[in-house]
Tab-separated table of C-alpha atoms and ligand atoms in Angstrom:
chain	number	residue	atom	x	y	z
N	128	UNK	CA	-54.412	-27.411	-87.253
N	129	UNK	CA	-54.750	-31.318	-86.108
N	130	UNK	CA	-56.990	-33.590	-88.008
N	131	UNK	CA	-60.874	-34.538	-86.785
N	132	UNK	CA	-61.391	-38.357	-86.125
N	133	UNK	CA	-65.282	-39.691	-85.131
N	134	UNK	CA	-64.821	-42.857	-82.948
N	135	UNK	CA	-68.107	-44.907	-82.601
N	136	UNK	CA	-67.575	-47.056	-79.802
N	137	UNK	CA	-65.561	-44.781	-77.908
N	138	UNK	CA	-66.619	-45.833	-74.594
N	139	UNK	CA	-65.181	-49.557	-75.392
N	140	UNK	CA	-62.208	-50.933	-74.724
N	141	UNK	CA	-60.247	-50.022	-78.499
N	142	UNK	CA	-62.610	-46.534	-78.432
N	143	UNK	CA	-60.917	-45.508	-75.243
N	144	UNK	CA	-57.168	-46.191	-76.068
N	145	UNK	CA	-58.121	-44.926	-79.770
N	146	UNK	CA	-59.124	-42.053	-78.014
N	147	UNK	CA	-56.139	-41.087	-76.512
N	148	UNK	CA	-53.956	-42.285	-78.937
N	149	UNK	CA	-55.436	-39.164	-81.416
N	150	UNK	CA	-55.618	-36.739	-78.856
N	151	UNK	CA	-51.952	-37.471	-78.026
N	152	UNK	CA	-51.644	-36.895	-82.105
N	153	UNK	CA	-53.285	-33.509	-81.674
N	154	UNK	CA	-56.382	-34.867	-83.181
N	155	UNK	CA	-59.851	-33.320	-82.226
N	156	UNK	CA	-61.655	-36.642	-81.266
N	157	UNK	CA	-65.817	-36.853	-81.610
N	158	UNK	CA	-67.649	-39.683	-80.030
N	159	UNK	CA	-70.612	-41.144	-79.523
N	160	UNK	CA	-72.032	-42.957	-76.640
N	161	UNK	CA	-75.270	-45.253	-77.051
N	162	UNK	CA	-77.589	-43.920	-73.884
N	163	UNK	CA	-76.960	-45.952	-70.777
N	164	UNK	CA	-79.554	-45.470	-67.641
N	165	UNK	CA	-76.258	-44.572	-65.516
N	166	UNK	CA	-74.349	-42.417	-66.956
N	167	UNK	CA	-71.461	-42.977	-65.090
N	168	UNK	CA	-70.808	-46.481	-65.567
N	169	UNK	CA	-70.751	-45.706	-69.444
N	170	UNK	CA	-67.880	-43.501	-69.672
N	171	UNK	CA	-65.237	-44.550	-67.058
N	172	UNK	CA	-62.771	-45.561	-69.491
N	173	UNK	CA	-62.882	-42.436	-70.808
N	174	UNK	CA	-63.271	-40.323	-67.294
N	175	UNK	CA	-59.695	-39.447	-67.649
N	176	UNK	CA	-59.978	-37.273	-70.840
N	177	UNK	CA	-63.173	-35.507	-69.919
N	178	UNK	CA	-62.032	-32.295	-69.499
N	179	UNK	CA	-59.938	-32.357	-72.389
N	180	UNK	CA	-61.308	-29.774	-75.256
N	181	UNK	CA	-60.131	-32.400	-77.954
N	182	UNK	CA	-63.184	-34.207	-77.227
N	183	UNK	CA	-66.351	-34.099	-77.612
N	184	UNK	CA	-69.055	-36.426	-76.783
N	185	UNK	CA	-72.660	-36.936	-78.613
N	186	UNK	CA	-75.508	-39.281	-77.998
N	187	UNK	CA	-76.297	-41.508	-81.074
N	188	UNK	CA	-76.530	-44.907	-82.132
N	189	UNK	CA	-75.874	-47.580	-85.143
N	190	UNK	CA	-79.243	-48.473	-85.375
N	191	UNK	CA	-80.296	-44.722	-85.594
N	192	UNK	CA	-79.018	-42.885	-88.670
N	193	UNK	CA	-80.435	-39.971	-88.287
N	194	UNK	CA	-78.436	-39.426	-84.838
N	195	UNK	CA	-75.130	-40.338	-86.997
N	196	UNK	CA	-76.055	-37.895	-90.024
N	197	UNK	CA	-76.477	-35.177	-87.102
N	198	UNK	CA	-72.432	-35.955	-86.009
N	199	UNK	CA	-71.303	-36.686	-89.203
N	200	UNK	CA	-72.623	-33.312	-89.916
N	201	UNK	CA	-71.237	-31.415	-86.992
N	202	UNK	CA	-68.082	-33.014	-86.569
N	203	UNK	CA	-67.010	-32.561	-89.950
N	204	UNK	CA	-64.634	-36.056	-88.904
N	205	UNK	CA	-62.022	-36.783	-91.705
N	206	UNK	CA	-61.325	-40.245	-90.018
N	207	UNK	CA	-64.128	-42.162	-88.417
N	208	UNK	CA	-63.341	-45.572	-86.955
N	209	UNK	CA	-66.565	-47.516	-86.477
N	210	UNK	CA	-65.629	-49.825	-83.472
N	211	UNK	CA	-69.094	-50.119	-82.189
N	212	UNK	CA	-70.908	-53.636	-81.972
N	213	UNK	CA	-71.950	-56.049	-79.438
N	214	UNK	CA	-68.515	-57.685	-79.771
N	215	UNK	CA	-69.305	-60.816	-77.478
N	216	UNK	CA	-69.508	-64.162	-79.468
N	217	UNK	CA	-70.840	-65.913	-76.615
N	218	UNK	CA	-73.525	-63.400	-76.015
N	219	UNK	CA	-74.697	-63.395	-80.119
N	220	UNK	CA	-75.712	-66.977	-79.505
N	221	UNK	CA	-77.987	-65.696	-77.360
N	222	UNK	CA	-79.146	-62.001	-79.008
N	223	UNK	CA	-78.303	-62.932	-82.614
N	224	UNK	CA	-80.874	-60.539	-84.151
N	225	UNK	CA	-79.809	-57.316	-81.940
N	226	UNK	CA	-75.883	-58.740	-82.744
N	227	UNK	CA	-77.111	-58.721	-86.638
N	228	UNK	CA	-78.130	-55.030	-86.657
N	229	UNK	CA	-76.027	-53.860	-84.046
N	230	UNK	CA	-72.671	-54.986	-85.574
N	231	UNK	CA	-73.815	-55.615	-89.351
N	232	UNK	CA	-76.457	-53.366	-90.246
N	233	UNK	CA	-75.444	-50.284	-87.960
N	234	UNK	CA	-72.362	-50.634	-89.823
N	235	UNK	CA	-74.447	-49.725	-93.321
N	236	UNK	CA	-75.899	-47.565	-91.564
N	237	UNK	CA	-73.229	-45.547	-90.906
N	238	UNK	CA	-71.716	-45.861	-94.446
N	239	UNK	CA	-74.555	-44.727	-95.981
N	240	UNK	CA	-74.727	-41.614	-93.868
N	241	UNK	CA	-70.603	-41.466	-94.666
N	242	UNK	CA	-71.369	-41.674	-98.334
N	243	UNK	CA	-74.059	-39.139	-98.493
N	244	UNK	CA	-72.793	-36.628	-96.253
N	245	UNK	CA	-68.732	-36.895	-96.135
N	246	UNK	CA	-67.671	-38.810	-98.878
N	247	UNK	CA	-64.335	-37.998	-98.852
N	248	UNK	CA	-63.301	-39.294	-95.048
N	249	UNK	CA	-61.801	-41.619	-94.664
N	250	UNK	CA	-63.004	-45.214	-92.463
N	251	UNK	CA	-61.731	-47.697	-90.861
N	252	UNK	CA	-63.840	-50.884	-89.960
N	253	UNK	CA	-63.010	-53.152	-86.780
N	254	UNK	CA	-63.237	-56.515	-88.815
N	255	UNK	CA	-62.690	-59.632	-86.947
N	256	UNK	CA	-60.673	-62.707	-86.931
N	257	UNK	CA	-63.822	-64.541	-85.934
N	258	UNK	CA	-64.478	-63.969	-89.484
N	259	UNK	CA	-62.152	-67.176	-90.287
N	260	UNK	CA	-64.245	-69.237	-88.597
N	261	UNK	CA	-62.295	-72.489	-88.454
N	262	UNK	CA	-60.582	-72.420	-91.809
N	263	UNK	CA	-56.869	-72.470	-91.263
N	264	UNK	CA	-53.949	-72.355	-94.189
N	265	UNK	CA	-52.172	-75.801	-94.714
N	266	UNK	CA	-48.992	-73.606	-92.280
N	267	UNK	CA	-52.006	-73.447	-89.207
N	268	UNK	CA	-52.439	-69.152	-89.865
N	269	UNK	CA	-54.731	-67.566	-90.882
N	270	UNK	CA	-54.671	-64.407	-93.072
N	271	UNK	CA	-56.250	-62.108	-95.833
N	272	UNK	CA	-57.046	-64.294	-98.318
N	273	UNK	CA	-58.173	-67.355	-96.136
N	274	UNK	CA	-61.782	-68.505	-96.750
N	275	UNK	CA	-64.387	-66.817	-94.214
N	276	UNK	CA	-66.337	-69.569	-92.609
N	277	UNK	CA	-68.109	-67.821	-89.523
N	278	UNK	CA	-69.045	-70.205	-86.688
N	279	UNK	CA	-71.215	-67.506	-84.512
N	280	UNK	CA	-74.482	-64.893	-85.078
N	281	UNK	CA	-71.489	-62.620	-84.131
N	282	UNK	CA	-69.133	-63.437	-86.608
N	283	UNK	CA	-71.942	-63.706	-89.274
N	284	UNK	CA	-72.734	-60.354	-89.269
N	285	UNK	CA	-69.158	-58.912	-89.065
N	286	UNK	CA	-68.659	-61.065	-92.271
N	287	UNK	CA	-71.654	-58.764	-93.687
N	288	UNK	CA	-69.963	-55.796	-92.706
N	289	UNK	CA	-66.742	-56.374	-94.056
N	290	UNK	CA	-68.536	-57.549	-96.904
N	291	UNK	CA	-70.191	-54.130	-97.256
N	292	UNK	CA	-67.283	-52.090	-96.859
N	293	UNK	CA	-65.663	-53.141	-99.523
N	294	UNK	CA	-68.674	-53.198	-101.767
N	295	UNK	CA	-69.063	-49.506	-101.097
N	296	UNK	CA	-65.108	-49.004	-101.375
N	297	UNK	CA	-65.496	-50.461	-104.670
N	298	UNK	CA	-68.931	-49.056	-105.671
N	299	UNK	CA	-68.476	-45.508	-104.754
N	300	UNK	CA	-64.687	-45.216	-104.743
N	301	UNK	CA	-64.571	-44.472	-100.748
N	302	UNK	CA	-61.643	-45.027	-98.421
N	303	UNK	CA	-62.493	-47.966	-96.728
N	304	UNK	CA	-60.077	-49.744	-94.882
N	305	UNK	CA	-61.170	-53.603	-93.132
N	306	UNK	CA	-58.677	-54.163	-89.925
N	307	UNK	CA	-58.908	-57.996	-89.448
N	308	UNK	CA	-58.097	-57.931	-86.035
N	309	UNK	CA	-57.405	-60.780	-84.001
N	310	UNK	CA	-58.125	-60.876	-80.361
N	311	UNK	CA	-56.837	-58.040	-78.145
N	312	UNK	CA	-56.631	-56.994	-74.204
N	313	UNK	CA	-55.825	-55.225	-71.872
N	314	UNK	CA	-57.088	-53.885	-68.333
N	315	UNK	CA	-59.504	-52.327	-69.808
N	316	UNK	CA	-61.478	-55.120	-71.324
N	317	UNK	CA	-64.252	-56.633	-70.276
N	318	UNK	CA	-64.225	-59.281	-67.677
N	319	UNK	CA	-66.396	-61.262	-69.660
N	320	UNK	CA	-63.674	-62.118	-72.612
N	321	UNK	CA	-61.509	-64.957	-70.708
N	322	UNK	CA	-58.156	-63.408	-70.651
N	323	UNK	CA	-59.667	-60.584	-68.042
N	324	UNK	CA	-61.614	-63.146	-66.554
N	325	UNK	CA	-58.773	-65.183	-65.829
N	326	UNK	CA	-56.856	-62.204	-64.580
N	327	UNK	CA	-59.290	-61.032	-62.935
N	328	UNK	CA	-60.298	-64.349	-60.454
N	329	UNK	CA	-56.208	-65.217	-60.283
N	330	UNK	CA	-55.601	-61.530	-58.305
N	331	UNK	CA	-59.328	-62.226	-56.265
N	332	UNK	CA	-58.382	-65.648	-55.864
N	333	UNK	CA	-54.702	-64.716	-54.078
N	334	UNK	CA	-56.586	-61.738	-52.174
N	335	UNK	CA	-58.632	-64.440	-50.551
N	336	UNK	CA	-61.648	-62.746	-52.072
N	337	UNK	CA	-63.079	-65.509	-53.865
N	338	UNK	CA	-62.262	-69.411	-54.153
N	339	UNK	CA	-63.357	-70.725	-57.721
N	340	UNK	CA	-62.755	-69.928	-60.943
N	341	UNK	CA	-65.443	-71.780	-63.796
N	342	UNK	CA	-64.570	-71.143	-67.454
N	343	UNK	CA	-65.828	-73.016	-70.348
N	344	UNK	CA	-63.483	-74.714	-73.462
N	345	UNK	CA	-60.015	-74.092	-71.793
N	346	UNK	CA	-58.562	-76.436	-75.191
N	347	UNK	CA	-59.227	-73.056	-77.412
N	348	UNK	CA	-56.107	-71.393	-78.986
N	349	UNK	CA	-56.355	-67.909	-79.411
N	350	UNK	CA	-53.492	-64.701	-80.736
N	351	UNK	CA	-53.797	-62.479	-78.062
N	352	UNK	CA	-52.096	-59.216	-78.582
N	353	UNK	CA	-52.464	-55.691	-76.525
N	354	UNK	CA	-55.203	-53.070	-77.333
N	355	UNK	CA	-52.833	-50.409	-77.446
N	356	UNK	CA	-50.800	-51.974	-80.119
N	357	UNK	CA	-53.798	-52.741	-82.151
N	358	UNK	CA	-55.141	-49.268	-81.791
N	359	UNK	CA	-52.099	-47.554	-83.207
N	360	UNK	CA	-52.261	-50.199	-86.411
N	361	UNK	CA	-56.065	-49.097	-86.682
N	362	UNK	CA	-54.577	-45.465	-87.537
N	363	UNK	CA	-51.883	-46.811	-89.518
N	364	UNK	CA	-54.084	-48.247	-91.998
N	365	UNK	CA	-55.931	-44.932	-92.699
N	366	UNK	CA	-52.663	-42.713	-93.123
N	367	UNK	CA	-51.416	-45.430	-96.107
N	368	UNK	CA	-52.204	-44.226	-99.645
N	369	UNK	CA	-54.431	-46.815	-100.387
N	370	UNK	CA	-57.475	-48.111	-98.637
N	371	UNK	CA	-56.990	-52.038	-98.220
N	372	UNK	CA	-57.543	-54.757	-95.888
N	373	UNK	CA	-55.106	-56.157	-93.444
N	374	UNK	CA	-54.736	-58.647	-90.490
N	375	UNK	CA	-53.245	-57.704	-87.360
N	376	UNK	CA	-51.854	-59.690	-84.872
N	377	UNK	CA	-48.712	-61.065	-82.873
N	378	UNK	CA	-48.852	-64.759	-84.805
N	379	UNK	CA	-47.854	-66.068	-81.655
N	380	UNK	CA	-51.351	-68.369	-79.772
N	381	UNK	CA	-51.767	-69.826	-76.738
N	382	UNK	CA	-54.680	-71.758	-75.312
N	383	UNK	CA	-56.664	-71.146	-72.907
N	384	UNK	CA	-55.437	-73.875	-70.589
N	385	UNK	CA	-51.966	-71.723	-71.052
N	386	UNK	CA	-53.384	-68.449	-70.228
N	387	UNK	CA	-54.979	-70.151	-67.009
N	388	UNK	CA	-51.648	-71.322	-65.654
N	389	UNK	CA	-49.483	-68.717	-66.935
N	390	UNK	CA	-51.709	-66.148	-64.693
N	391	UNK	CA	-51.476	-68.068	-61.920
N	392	UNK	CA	-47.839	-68.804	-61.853
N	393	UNK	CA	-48.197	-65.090	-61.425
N	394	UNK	CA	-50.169	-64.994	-58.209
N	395	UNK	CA	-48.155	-68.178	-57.106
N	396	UNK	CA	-51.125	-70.810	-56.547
N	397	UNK	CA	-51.840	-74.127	-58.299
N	398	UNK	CA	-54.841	-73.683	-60.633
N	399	UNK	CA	-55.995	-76.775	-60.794
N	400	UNK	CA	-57.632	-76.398	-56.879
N	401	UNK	CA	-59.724	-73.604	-57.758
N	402	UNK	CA	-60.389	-73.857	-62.044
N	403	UNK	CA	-63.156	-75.655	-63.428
N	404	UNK	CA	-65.789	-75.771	-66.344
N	405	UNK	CA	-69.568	-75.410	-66.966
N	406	UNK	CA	-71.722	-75.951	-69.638
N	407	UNK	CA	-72.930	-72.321	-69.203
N	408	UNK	CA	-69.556	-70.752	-70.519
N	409	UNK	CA	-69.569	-73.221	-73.764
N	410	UNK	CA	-70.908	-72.165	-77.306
N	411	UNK	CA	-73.264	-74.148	-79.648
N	412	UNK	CA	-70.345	-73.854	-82.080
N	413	UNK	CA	-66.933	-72.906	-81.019
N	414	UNK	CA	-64.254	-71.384	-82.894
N	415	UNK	CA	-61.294	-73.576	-82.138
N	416	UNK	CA	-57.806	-72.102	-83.418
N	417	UNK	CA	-56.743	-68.616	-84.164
N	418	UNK	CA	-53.088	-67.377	-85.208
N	419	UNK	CA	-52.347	-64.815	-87.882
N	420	UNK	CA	-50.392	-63.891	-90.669
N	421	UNK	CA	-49.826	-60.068	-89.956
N	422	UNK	CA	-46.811	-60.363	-93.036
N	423	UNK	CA	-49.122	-57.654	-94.812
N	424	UNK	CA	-49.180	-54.843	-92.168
N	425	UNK	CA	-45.748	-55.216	-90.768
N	426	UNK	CA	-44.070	-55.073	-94.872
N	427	UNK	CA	-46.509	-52.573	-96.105
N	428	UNK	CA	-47.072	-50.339	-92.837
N	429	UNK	CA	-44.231	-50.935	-90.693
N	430	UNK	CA	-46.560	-52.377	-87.669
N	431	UNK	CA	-44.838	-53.686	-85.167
N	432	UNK	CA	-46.562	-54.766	-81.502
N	433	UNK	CA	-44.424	-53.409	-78.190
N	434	UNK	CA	-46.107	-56.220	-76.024
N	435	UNK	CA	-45.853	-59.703	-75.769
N	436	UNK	CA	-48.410	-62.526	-74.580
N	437	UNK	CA	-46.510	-62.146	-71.172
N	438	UNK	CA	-45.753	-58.822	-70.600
N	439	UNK	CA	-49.869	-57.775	-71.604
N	440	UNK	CA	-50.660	-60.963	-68.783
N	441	UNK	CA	-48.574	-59.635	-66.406
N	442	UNK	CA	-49.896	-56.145	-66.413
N	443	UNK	CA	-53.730	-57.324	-66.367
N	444	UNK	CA	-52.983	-59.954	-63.464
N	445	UNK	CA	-50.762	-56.568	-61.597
N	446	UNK	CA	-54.196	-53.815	-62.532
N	447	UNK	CA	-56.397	-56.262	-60.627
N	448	UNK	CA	-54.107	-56.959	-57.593
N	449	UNK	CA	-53.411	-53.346	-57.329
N	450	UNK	CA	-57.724	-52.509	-58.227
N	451	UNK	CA	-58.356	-54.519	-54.773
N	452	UNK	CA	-55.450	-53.459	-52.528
N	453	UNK	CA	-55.668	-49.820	-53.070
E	613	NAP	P1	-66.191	-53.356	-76.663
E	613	NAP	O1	-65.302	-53.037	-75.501
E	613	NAP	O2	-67.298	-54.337	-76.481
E	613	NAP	O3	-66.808	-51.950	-77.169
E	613	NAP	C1	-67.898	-51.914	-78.053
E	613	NAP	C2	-68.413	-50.489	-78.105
E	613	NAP	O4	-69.522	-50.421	-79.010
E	613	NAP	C3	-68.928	-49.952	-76.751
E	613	NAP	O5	-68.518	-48.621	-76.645
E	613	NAP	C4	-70.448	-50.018	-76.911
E	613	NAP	O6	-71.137	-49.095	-76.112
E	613	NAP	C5	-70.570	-49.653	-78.382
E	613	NAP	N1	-71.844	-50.033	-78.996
E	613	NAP	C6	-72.452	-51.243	-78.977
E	613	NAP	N2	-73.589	-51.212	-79.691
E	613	NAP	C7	-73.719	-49.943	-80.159
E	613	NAP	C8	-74.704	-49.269	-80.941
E	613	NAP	N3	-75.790	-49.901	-81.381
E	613	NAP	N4	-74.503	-47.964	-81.231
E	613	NAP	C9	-73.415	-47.297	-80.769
E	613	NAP	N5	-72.468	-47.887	-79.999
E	613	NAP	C10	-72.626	-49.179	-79.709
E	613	NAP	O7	-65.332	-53.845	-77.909
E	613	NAP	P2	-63.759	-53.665	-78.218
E	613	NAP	O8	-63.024	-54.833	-77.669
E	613	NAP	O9	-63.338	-52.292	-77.883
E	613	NAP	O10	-63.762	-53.855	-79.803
E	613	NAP	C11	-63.954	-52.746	-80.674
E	613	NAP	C12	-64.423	-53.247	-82.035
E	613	NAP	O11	-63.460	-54.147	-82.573
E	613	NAP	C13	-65.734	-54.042	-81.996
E	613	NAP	O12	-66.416	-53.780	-83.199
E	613	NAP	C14	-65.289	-55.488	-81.965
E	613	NAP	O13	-66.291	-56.329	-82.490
E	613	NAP	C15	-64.066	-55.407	-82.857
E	613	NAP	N6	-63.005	-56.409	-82.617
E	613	NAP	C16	-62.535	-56.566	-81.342
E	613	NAP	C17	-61.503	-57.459	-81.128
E	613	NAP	C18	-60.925	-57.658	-79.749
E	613	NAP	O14	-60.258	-58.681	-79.545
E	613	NAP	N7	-61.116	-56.733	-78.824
E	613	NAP	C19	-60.969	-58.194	-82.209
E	613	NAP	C20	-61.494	-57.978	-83.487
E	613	NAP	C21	-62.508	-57.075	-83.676
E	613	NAP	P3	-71.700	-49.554	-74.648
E	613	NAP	O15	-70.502	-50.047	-73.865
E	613	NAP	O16	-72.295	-48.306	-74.103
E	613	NAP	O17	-72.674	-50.656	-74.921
E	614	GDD	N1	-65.614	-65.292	-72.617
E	614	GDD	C1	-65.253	-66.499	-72.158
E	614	GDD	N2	-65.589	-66.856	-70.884
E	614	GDD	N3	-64.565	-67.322	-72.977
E	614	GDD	C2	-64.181	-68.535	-72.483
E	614	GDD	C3	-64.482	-68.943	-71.180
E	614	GDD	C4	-65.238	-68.075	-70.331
E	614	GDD	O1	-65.550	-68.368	-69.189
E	614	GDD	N4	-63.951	-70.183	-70.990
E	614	GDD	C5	-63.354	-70.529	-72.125
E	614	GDD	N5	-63.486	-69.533	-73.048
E	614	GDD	C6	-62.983	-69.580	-74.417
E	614	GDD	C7	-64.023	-69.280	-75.496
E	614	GDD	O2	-64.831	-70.443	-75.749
E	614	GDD	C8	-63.114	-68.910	-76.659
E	614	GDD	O3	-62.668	-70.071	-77.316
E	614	GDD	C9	-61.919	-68.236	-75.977
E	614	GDD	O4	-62.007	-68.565	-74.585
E	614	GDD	C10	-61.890	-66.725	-76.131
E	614	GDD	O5	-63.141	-66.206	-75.744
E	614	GDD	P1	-63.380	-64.617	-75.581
E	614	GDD	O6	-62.360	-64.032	-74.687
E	614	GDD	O7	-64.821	-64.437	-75.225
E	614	GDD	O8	-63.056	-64.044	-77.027
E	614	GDD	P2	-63.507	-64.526	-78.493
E	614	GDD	O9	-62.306	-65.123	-79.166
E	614	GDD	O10	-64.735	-65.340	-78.458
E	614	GDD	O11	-63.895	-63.136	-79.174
E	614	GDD	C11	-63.064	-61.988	-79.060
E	614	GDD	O12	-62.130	-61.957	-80.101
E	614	GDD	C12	-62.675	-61.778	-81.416
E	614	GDD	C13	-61.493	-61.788	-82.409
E	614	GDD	O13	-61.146	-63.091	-82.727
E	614	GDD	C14	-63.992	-60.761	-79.067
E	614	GDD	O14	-63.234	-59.631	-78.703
E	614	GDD	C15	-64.572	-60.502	-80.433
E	614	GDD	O15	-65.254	-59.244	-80.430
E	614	GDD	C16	-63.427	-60.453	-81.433
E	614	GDD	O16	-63.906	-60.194	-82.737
């Protein structure tokens, strides 16, 4: 019989490809879904596996434990992967106390309720570059053992949770794994993270459906690598022996500038007639560079991403000109 996972988060952008990913495995895949006021818009990245019997869908929430002691308890998960959080720095400037319980406490939440009910599952957390801050090693990456500095409400608390999980790991002998992921996309994230922005406006923009695209810092470097890469690394780290910590990504950044005109080389148009900035889309404190060290994962688990920077661009820019064509 095929192993149990609980996804928090499933509804997101890594919960959905997670999702699938473990089904394909011949997992039985729980869920849960924070209550939205239409229902619909809350589970179309997950539509398409609806009607599969591998999963199963409950109402509950991070800041609620008694709705995740009631799935813990009747899911019986051997592998939960807590992915949920309001995961937009830009946003936790502006909610930093619901960012603070959502993505930090809810994750305690959830452990307790893990180490009182199911001690012996294992759990991955979705730790985040952002983490880093702006400390950089002396060779410009960043990796485990670089200082966490966090320059957002957002990456403050996901320095408490990481911080937690491996105070329980070590407390109460749990497997607890910490992916520190950097950033990831796909067609399937939201198109209020730049690279889908970008994407996004570039395929409008050619369509003749809009004229302008306004972004914020375009100096930023970011790793970008593909969800679906990243997903499959997330599973990798709880099949090891050994709960640990690891960084995952490509080690190959770009800035935002790049992204701009490498999407529009796609759609063949000149950005610089229809890109510019406002103040709006800037952060009290930005994060500036991020490029990892993924040495760890590759050596120790083999990891190894399919995509490239171009290949993921290419099929986001391709999704949105086929999205308003069809
Ligand atoms: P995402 O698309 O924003 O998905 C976040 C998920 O969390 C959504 O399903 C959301 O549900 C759910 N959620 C939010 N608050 C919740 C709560 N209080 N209780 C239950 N569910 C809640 O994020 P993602 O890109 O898939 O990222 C997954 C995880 O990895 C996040 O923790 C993120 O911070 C972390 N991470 C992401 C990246 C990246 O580049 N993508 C990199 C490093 C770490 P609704 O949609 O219904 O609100
Ligand atoms: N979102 C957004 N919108 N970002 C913009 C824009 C804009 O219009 N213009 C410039 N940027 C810059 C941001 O200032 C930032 O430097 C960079 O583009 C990337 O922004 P996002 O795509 O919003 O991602 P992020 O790096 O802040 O955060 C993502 O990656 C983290 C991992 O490092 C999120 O997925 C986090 O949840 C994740 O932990």
């Amino acid at each position: 019989m095929g192993k149990t996972a609980l996804i928090t988060g499933i509804n997101g952008q890594d919960g959905s490809y997670l999702a699938e990913f473990l089904i394909n495995k011949g997992y039985t895949v729980w869920g849960i879904l924070k209550r939205n006021s239409v229902a619909e818009n809350q589970t179309f990245r997950i539509d398409h596996l609806r009607n599969t019997p591998q999963l199963q869908l409950e109402y509950a929430d991070l800041l609620d434990m008694a709705s995740l002691v009631r799935v813990l308890q009747k899911s019986k998960a051997e592998e939960i992967y807590n992915l949920a959080a309001q995961s937009h720095v830009r946003i936790s400037f502006d909610q930093p106390i619901y960012t603070a319980q959502s993505t930090g406490i809810g994750t305690l939440n959830l452990l307790e309720a893990v180490r009182l009910i199911c001690p012996e599952a294992k759990f991955y957390q979705a730790s985040s570059s952002e983490m880093f801050g702006n400390n950089i090693d002396a060779d410009g990456f960043q990796r485990e053992n670089t200082p966490m500095n966090p320059v957002s409400p957002y990456g403050c608390a996901k320095v408490f949770a990481y911080n937690i999980c491996r105070n329980y790991r070590n407390s109460y002998n749990l497997f607890i794994s910490n992916g520190i992921l950097f950033n990831h996309e796909s067609p399937r994230r939201g198109s209020n993270f730049v690279t889908n922005k970008v994407a996004k406006e570039a395929a409008r923009i050619k369509l003749g459906l809009s004229d302008k695209l306004v972004l914020g810092n375009t100096q930023a470097t970011r790793d970008w690598g593909h969800a679906k890469d990243y997903v499959e690394a997330m599973w990798m780290m709880l099949q090891h022996d050994k709960a640990d910590d690891f960084v995952c990504a490509t080690g190959v950044s770009h800035s935002v500038q790049y992204l701009v005109d490498y999407c529009f080389k796609i759609v063949d148009l000149d950005p610089a007639q229809y890109v510019s900035s406002a103040a709006r889309y800037m952060r009290p404190e930005e994060l500036h560079d991020l490029k990892g060290d993924s040495s760890k994962m590759r050596s120790t688990l083999n990891w190894q991403p399919a995509y490239t920077f171009e290949s993921m661009m290419e099929e986001m820019v391709h999704y949105w000109l086929d999205f308003y064509t069809k």
